[in-house]
Every structure is written in C-alpha cells, then in structure tokens.
Tab-separated table of N, CA and C in Angstrom:
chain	number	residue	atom	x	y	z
T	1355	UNK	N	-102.473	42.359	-76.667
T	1355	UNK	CA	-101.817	41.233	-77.295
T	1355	UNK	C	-102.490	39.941	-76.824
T	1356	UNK	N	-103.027	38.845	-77.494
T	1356	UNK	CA	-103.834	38.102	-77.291
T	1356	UNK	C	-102.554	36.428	-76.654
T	1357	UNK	N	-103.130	35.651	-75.961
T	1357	UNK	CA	-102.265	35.153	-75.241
T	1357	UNK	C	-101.427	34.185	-76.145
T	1358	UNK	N	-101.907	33.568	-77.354
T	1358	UNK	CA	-101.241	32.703	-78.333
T	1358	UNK	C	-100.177	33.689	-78.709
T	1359	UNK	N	-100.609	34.966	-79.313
T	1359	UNK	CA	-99.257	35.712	-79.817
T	1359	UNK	C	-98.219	35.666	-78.736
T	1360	UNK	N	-98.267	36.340	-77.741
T	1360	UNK	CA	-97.321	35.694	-76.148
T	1360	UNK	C	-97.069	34.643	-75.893
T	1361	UNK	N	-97.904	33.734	-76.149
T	1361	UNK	CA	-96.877	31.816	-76.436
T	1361	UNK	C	-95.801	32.070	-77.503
T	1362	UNK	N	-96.679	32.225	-78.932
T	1362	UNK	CA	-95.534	32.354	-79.725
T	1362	UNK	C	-93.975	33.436	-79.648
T	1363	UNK	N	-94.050	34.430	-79.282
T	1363	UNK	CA	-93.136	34.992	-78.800
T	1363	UNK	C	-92.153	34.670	-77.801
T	1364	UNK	N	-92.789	33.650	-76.506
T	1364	UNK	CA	-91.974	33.008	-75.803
T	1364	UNK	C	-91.392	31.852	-76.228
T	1365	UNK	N	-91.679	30.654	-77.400
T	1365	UNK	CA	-91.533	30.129	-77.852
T	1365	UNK	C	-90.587	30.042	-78.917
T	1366	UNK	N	-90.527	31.361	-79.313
T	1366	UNK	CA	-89.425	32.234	-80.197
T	1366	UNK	C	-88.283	32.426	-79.385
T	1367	UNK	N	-88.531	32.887	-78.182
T	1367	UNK	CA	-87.829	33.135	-77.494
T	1367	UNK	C	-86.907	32.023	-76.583
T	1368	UNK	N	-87.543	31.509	-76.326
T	1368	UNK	CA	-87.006	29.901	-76.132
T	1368	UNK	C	-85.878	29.153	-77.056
T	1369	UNK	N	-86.763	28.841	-77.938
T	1369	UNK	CA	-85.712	28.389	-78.981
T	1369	UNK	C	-84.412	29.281	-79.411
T	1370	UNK	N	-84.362	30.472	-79.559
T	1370	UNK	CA	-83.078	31.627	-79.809
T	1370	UNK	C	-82.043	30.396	-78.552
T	1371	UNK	N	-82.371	30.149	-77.389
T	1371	UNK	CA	-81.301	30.111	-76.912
T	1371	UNK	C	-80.856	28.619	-76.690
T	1372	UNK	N	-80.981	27.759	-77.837
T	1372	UNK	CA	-80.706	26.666	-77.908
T	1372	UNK	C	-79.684	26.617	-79.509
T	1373	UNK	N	-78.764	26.017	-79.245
T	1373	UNK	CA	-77.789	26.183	-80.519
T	1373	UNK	C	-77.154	24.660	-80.841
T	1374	UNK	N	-77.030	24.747	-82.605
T	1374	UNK	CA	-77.148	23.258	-83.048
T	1374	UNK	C	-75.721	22.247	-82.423
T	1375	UNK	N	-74.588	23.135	-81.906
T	1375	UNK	CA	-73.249	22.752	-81.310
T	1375	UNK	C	-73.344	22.556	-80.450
T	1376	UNK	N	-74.510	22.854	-79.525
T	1376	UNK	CA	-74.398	22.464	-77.673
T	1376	UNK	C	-75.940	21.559	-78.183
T	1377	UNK	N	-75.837	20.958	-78.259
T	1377	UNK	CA	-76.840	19.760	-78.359
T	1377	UNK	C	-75.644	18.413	-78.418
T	1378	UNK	N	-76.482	17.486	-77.451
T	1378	UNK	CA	-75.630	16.335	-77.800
T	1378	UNK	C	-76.428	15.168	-77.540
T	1379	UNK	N	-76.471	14.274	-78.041
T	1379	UNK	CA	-77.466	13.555	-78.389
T	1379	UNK	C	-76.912	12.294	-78.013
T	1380	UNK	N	-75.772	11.920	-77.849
T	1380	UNK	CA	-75.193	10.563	-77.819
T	1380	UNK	C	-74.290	10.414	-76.724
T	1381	UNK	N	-74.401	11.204	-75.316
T	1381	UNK	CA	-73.740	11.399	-74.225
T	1381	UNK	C	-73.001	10.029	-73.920
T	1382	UNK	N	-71.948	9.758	-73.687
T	1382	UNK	CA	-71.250	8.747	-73.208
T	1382	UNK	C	-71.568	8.453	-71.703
T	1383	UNK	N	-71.058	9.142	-70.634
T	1383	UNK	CA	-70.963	8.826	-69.638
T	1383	UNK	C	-72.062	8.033	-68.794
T	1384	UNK	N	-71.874	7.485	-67.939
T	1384	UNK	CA	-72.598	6.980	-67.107
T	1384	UNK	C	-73.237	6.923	-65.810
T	1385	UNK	N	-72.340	7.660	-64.938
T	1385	UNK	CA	-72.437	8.122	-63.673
T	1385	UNK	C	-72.523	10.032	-63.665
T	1386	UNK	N	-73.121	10.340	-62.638
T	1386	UNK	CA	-73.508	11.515	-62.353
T	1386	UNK	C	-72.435	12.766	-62.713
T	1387	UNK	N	-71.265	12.246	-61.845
T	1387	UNK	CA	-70.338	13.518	-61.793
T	1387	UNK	C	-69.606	13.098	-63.276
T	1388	UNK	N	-69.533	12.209	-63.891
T	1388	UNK	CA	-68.828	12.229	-65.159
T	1388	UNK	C	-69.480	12.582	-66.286
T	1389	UNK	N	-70.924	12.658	-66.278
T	1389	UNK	CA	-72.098	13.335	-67.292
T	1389	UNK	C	-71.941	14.891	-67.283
T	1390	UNK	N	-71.709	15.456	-66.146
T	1390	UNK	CA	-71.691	17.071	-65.730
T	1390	UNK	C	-70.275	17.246	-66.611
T	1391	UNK	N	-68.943	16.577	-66.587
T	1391	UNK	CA	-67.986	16.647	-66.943
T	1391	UNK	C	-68.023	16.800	-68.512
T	1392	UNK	N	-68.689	15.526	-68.743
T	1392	UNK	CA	-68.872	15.514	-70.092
T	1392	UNK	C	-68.909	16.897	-70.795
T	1393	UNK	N	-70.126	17.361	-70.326
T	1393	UNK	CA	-70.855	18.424	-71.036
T	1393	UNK	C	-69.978	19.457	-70.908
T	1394	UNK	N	-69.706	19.648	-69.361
T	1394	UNK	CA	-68.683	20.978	-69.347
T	1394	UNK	C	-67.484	20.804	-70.271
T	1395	UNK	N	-66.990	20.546	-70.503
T	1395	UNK	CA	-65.945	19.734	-71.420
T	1395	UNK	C	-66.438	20.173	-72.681
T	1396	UNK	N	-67.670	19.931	-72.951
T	1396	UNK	CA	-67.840	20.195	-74.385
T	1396	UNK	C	-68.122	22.146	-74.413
T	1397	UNK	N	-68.418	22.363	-73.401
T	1397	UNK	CA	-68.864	23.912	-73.091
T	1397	UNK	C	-67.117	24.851	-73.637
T	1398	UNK	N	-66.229	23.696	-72.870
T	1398	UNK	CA	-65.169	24.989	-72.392
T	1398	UNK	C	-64.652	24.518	-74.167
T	1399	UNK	N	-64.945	23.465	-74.751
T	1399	UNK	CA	-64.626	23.261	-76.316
T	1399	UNK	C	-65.033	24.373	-77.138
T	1400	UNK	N	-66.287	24.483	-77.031
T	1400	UNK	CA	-66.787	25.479	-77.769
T	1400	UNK	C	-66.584	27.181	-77.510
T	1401	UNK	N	-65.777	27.137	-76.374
T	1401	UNK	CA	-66.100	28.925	-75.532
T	1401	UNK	C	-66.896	29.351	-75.311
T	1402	UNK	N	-67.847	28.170	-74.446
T	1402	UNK	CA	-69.019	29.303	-73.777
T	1402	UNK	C	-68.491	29.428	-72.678
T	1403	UNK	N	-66.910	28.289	-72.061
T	1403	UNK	CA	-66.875	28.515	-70.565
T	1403	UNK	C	-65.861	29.024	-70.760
T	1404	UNK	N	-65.088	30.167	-69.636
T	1404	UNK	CA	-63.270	29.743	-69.361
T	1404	UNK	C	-62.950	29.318	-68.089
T	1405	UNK	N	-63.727	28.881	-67.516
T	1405	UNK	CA	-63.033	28.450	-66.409
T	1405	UNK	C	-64.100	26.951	-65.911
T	1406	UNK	N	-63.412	25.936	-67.068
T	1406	UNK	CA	-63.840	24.635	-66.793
T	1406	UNK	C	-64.559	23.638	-65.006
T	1407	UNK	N	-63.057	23.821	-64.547
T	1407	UNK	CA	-62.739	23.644	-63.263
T	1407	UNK	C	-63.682	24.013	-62.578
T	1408	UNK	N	-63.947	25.674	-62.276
T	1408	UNK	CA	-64.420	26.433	-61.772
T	1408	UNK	C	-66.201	25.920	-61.930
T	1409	UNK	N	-66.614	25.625	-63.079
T	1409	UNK	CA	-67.781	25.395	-63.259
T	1409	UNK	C	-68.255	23.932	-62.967
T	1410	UNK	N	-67.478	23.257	-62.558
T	1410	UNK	CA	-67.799	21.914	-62.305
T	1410	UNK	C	-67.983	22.066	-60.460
T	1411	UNK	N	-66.896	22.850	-60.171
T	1411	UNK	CA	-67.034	22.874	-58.876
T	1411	UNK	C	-68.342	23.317	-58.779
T	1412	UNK	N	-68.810	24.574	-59.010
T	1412	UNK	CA	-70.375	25.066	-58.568
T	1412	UNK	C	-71.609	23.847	-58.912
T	1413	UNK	N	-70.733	23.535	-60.130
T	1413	UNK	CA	-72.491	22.119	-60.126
T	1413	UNK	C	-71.978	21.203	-59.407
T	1414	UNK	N	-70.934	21.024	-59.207
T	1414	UNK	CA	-71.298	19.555	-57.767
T	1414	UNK	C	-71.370	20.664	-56.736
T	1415	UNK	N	-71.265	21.911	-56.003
T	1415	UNK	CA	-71.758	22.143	-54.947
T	1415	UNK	C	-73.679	22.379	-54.752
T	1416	UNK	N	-73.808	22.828	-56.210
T	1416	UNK	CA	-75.630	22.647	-56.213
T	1416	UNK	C	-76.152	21.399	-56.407
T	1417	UNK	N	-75.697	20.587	-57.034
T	1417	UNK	CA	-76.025	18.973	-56.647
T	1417	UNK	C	-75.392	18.666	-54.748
T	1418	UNK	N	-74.779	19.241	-54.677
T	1418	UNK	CA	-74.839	18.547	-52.881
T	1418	UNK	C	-76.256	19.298	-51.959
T	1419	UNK	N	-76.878	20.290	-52.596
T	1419	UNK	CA	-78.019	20.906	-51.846
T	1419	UNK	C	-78.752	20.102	-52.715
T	1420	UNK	N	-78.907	19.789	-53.521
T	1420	UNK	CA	-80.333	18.488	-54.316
T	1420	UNK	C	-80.119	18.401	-55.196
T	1421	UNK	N	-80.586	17.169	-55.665
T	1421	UNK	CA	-80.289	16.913	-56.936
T	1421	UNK	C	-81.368	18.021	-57.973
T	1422	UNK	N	-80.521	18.033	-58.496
T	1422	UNK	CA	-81.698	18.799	-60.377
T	1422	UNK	C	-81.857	17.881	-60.997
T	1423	UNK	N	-81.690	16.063	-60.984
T	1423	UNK	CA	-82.519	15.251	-61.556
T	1423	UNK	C	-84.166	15.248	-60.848
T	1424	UNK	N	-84.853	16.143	-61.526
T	1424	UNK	CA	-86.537	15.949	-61.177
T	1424	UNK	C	-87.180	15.073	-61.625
T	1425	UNK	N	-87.017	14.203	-61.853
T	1425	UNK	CA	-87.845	12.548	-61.932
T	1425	UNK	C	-88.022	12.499	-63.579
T	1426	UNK	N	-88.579	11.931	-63.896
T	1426	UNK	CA	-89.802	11.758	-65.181
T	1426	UNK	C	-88.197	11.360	-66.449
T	1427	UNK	N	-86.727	11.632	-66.146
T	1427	UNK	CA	-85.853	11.108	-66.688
T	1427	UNK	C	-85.165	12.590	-67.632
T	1428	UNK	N	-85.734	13.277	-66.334
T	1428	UNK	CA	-84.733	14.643	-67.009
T	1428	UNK	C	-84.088	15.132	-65.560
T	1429	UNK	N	-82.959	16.371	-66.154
T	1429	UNK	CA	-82.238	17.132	-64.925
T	1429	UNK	C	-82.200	18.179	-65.229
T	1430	UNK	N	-81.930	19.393	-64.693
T	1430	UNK	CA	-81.533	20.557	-64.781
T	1430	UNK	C	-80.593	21.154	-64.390
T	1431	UNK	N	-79.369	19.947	-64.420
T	1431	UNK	CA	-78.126	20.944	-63.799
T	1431	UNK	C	-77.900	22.450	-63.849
T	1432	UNK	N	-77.927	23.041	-62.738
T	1432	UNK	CA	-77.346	24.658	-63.216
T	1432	UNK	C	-76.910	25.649	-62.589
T	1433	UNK	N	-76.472	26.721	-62.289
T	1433	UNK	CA	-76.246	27.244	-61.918
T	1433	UNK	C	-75.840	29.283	-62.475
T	1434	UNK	N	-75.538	30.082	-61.604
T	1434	UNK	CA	-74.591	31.122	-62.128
T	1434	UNK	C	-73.266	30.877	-62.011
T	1435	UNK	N	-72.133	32.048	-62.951
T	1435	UNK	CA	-70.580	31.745	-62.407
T	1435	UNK	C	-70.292	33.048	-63.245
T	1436	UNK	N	-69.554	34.048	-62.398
T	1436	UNK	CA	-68.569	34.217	-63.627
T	1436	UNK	C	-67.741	34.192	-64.646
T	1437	UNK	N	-67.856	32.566	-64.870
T	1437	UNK	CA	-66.890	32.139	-65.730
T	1437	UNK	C	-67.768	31.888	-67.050
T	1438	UNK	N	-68.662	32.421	-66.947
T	1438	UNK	CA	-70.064	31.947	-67.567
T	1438	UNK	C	-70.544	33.853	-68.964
T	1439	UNK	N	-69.862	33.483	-70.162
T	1439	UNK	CA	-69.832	34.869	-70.568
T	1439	UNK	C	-71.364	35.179	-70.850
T	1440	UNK	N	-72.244	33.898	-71.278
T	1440	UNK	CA	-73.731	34.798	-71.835
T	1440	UNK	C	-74.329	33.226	-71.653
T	1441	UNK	N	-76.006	33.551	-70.801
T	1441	UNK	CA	-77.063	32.743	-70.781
T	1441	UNK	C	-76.578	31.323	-71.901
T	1442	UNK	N	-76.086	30.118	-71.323
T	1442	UNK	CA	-75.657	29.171	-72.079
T	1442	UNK	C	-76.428	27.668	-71.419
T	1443	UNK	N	-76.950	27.487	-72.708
T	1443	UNK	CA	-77.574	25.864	-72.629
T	1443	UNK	C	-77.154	24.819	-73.248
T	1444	UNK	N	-76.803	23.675	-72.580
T	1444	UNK	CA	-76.711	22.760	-73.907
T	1444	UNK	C	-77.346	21.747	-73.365
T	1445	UNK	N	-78.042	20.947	-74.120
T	1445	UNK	CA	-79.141	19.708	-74.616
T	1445	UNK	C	-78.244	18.693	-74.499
T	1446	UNK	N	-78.113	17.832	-73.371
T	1446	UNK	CA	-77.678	16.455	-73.652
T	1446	UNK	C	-78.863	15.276	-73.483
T	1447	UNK	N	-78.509	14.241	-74.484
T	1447	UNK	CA	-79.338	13.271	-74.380
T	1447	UNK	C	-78.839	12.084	-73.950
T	1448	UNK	N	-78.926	10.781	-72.917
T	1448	UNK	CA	-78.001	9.872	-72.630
T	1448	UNK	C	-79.057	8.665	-72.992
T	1449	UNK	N	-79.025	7.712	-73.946
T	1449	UNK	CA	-79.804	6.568	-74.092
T	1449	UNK	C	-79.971	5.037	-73.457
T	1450	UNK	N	-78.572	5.318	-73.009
T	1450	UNK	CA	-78.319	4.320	-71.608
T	1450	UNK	C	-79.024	4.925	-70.030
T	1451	UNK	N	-79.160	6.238	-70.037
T	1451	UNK	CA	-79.690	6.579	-69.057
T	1451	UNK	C	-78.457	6.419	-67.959
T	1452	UNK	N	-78.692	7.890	-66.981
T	1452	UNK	CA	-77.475	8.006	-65.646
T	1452	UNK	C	-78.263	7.699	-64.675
T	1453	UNK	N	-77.988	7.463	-63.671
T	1453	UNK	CA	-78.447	7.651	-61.660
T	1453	UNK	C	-78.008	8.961	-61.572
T	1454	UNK	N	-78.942	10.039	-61.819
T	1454	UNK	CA	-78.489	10.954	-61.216
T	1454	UNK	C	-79.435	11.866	-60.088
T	1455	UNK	N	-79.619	10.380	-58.900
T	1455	UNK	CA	-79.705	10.858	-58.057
T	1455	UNK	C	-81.468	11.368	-58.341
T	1456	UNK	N	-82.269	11.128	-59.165
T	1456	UNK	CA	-83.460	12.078	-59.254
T	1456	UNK	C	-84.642	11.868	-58.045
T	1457	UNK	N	-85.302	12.866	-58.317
T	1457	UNK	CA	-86.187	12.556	-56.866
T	1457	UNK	C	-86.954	10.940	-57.033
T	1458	UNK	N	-87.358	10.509	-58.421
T	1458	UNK	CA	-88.042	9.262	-58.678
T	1458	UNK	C	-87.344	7.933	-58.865
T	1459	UNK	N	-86.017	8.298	-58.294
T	1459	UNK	CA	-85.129	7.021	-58.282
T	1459	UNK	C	-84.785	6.515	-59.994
T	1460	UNK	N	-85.371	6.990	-61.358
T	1460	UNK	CA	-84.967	6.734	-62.038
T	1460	UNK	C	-84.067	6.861	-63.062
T	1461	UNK	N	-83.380	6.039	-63.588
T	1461	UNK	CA	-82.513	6.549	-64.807
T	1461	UNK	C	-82.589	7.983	-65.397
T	1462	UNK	N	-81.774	8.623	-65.466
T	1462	UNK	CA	-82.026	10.703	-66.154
T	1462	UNK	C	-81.301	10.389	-67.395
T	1463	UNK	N	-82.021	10.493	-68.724
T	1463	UNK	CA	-81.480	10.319	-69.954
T	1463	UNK	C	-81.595	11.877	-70.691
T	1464	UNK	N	-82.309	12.593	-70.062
T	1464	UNK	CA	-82.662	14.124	-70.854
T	1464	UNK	C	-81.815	15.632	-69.452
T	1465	UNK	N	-81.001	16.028	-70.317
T	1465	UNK	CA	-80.036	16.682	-69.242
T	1465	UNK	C	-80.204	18.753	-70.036
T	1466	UNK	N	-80.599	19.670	-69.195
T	1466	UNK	CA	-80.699	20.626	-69.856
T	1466	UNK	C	-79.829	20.749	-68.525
T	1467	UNK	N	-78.596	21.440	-69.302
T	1467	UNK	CA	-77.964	22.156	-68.635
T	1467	UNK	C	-77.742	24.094	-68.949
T	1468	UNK	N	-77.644	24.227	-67.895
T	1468	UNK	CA	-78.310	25.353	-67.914
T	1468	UNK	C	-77.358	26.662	-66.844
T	1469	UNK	N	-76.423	27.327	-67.661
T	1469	UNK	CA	-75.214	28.214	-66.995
T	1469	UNK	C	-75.554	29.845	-67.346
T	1470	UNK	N	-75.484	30.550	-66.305
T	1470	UNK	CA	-75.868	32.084	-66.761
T	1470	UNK	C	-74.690	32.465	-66.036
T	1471	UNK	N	-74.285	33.870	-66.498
T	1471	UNK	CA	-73.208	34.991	-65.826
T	1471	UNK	C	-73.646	35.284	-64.348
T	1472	UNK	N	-73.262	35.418	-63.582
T	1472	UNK	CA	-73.781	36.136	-62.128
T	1472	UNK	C	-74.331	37.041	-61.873
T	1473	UNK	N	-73.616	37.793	-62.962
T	1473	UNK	CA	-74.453	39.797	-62.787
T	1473	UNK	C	-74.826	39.638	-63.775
T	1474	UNK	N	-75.851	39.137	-64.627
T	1474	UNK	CA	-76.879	38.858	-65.441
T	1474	UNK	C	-77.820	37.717	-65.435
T	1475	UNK	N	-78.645	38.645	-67.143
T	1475	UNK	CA	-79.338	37.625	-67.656
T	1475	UNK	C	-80.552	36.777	-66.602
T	1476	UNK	N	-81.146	37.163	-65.089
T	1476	UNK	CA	-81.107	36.640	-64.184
T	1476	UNK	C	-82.862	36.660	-64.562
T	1477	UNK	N	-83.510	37.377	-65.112
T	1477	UNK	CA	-85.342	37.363	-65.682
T	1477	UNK	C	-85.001	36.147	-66.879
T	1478	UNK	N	-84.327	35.908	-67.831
T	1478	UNK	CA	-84.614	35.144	-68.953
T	1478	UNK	C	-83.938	33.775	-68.481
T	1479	UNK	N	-83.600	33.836	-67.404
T	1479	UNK	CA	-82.772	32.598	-66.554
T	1479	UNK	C	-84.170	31.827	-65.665
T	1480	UNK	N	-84.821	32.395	-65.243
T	1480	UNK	CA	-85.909	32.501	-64.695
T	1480	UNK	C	-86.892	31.786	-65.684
T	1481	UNK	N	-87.550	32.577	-66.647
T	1481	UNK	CA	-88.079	32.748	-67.436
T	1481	UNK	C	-87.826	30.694	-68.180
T	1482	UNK	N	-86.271	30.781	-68.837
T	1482	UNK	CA	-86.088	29.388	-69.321
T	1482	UNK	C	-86.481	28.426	-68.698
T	1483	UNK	N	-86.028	28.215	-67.185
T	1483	UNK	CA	-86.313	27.023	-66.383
T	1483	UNK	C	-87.937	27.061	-66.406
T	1484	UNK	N	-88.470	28.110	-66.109
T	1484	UNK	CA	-90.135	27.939	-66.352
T	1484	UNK	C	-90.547	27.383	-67.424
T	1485	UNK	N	-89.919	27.772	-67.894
T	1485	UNK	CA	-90.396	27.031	-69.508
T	1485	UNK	C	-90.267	25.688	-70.018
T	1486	UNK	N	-89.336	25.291	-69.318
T	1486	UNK	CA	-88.921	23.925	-69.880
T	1486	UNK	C	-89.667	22.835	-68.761
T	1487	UNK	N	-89.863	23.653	-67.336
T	1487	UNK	CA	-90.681	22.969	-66.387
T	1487	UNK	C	-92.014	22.423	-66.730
T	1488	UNK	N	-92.426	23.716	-67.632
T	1488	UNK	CA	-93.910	23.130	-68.090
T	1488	UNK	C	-93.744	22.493	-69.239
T	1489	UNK	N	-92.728	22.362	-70.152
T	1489	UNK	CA	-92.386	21.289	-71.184
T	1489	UNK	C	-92.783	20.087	-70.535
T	1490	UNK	N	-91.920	19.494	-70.025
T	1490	UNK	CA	-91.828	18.119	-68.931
T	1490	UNK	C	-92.986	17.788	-68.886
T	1491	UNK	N	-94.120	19.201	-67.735
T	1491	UNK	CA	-94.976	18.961	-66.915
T	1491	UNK	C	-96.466	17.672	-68.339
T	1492	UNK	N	-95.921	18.171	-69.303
T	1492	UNK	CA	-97.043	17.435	-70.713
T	1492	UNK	C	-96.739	16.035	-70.928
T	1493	UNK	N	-97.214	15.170	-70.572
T	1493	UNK	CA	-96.877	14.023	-70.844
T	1493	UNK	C	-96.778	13.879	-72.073
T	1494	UNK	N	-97.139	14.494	-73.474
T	1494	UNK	CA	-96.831	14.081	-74.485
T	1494	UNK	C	-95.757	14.355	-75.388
T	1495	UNK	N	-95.518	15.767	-74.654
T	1495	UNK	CA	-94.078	16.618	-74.766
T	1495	UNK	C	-92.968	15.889	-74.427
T	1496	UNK	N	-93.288	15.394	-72.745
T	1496	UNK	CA	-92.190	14.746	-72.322
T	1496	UNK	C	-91.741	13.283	-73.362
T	1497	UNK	N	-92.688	12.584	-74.136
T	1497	UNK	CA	-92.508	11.655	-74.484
T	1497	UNK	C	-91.918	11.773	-76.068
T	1498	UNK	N	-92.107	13.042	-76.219
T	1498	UNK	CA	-91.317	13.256	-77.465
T	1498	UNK	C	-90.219	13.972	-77.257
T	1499	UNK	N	-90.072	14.333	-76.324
T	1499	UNK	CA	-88.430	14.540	-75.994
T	1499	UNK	C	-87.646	14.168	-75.703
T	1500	UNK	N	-88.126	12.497	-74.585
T	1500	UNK	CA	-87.164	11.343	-75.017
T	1500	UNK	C	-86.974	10.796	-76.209
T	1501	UNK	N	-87.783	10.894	-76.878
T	1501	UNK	CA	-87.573	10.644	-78.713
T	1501	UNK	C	-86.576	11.357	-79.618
T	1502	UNK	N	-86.567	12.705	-78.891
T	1502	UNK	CA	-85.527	13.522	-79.980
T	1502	UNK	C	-84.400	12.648	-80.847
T	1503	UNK	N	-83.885	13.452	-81.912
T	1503	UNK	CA	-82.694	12.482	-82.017
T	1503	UNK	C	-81.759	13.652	-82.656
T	1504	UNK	N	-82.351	14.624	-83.399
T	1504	UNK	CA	-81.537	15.889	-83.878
T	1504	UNK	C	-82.247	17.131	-83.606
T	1505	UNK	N	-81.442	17.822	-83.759
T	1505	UNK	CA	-81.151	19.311	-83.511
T	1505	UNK	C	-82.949	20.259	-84.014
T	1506	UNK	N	-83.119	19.832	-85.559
T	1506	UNK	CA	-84.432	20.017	-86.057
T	1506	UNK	C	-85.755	19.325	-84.653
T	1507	UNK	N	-85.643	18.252	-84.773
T	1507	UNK	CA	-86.801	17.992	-84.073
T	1507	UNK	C	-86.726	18.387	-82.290
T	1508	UNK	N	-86.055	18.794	-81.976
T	1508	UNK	CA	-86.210	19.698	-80.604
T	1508	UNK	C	-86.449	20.749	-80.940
T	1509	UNK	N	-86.138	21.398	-81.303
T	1509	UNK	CA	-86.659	22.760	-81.954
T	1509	UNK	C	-88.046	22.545	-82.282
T	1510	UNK	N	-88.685	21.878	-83.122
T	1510	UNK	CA	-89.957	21.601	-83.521
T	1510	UNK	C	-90.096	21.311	-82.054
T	1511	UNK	N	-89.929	20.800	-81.092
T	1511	UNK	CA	-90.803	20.237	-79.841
T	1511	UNK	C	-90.935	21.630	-79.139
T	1512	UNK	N	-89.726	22.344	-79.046
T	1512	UNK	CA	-89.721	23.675	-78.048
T	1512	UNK	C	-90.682	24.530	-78.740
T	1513	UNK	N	-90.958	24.648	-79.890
T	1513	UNK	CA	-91.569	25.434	-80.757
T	1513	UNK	C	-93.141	25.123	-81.142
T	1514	UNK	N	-93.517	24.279	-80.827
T	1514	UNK	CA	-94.587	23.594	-80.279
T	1514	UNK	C	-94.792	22.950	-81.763
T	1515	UNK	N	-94.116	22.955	-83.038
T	1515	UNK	CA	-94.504	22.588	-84.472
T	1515	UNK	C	-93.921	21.104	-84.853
T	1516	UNK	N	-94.178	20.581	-83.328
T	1516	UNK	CA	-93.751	18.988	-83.588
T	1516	UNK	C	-94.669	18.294	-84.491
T	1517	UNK	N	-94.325	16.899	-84.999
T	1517	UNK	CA	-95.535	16.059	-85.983
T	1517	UNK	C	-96.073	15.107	-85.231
C-alpha cells in the first residue's frame, strides 16, 4: 500500500470522528474553567456524556498536571472517563480568544476537545491526538484553522481538500 493511500485512509479516518453537532464555532466563554464547561454542557446536551459533573472534574484535574493549551492558539483538553460512551470530539472555536494557561502565554481560540471511554478506543485515541498534532505542527494548516467558520470547511482542512 503506497504511503498517500495510508494518508488518505487516515484522513478518512480522522474526519469519521468529527460530527456537524459537536462543532461550535461561536464559543461564548472567556476564562478557562468556564470554556471546558461550556463545551461539556453542550456534550451532556447532545448524549455523548452522562455524567456532566464527573467529566469536568477529570479535565480540571488534567489541567492541574498542565495545561493542554499548547501555544500557537489551540488546546487539547482531554481525557478518559467512564462516563464517556464512545471516542467523542467536539471542535470549539472562541474568536475573542481564552487564557488558557498555554505554554506561549497566548490567547487559545481553537479548542479540540477530546473524551474517550476508559476501557477503550485507547489506539484511535492515540492515533487522533497525533494527528491533529501534526495538523497544528503546518503553519499553513494552522492558519486555516483559525479561519474555519463551518462545519464543511474543517472537514476540507482535516481532509487535506482545503482551497
């Protein structure tokens, strides 16, 4: 199998686990622990979570070992939980930009949050954060992903069939 067909397949694969309801594009909050809220909030809306509470606690206890704001104006909040039924992401975007704490001291406007089951899913959990690490790592990627604005054009960015 030649290595483009294996991009494209991971790329396929990538995108499967991004969905047009956990995208949010117009994040309100402003501060750190009320952005995490946000989102979880919108998680336990939709039923990817049942145990709201429960999942906020684990991301502020992995934000007290470091932040998952990695500079460049993204984060990776995340963690496992059992409260967590199947590999769940959602895409927030904040245009005011949070302090959340990143290693580069700056504003975090691009938030992949990022929740798996405990006794799973633990290779494609792996697998995602790699993936989105080397997203970032492209300066031109990164600059069109602060651009996003809908659901279509992230997909085109993860999928590499941006314009």
């Amino acid at each position: 199998m030649s290595s483009k067909v294996k991009e494209n397949m991971r790329s396929e694969k990538l995108i499967s686990l991004f969905e047009d309801d956990l995208c949010l594009f117009h994040l309100r909050s402003r501060k750190k622990n009320s952005i995490l809220e946000e989102m979880t909030e919108h998680l336990e809306k939709t039923g990817k979570v049942s145990d709201k509470e429960l999942i906020m606690k684990m991301l502020k206890n992995r934000e007290s070992l470091g932040s998952t704001g990695l500079g460049k104006g993204v984060a990776f909040p995340h963690g496992k939980s059992l409260a967590i039924k199947e590999l769940t992401i959602l895409f927030g975007k904040s245009n005011a930009g949070v302090d959340f704490d990143s290693l580069d001291g700056k504003p975090t406007r691009i938030f992949f949050l990022i929740l798996a089951p405990s006794n799973r899913d633990a290779e494609t959990y792996l697998e995602l954060l790699s993936d989105l690490l080397n997203l970032i790592k492209q300066p031109d990627k990164l600059k069109k992903l602060h651009e996003v604005e809908d659901f279509e054009s992230l997909i085109n960015l993860l999928g590499g069939n941006e314009t």
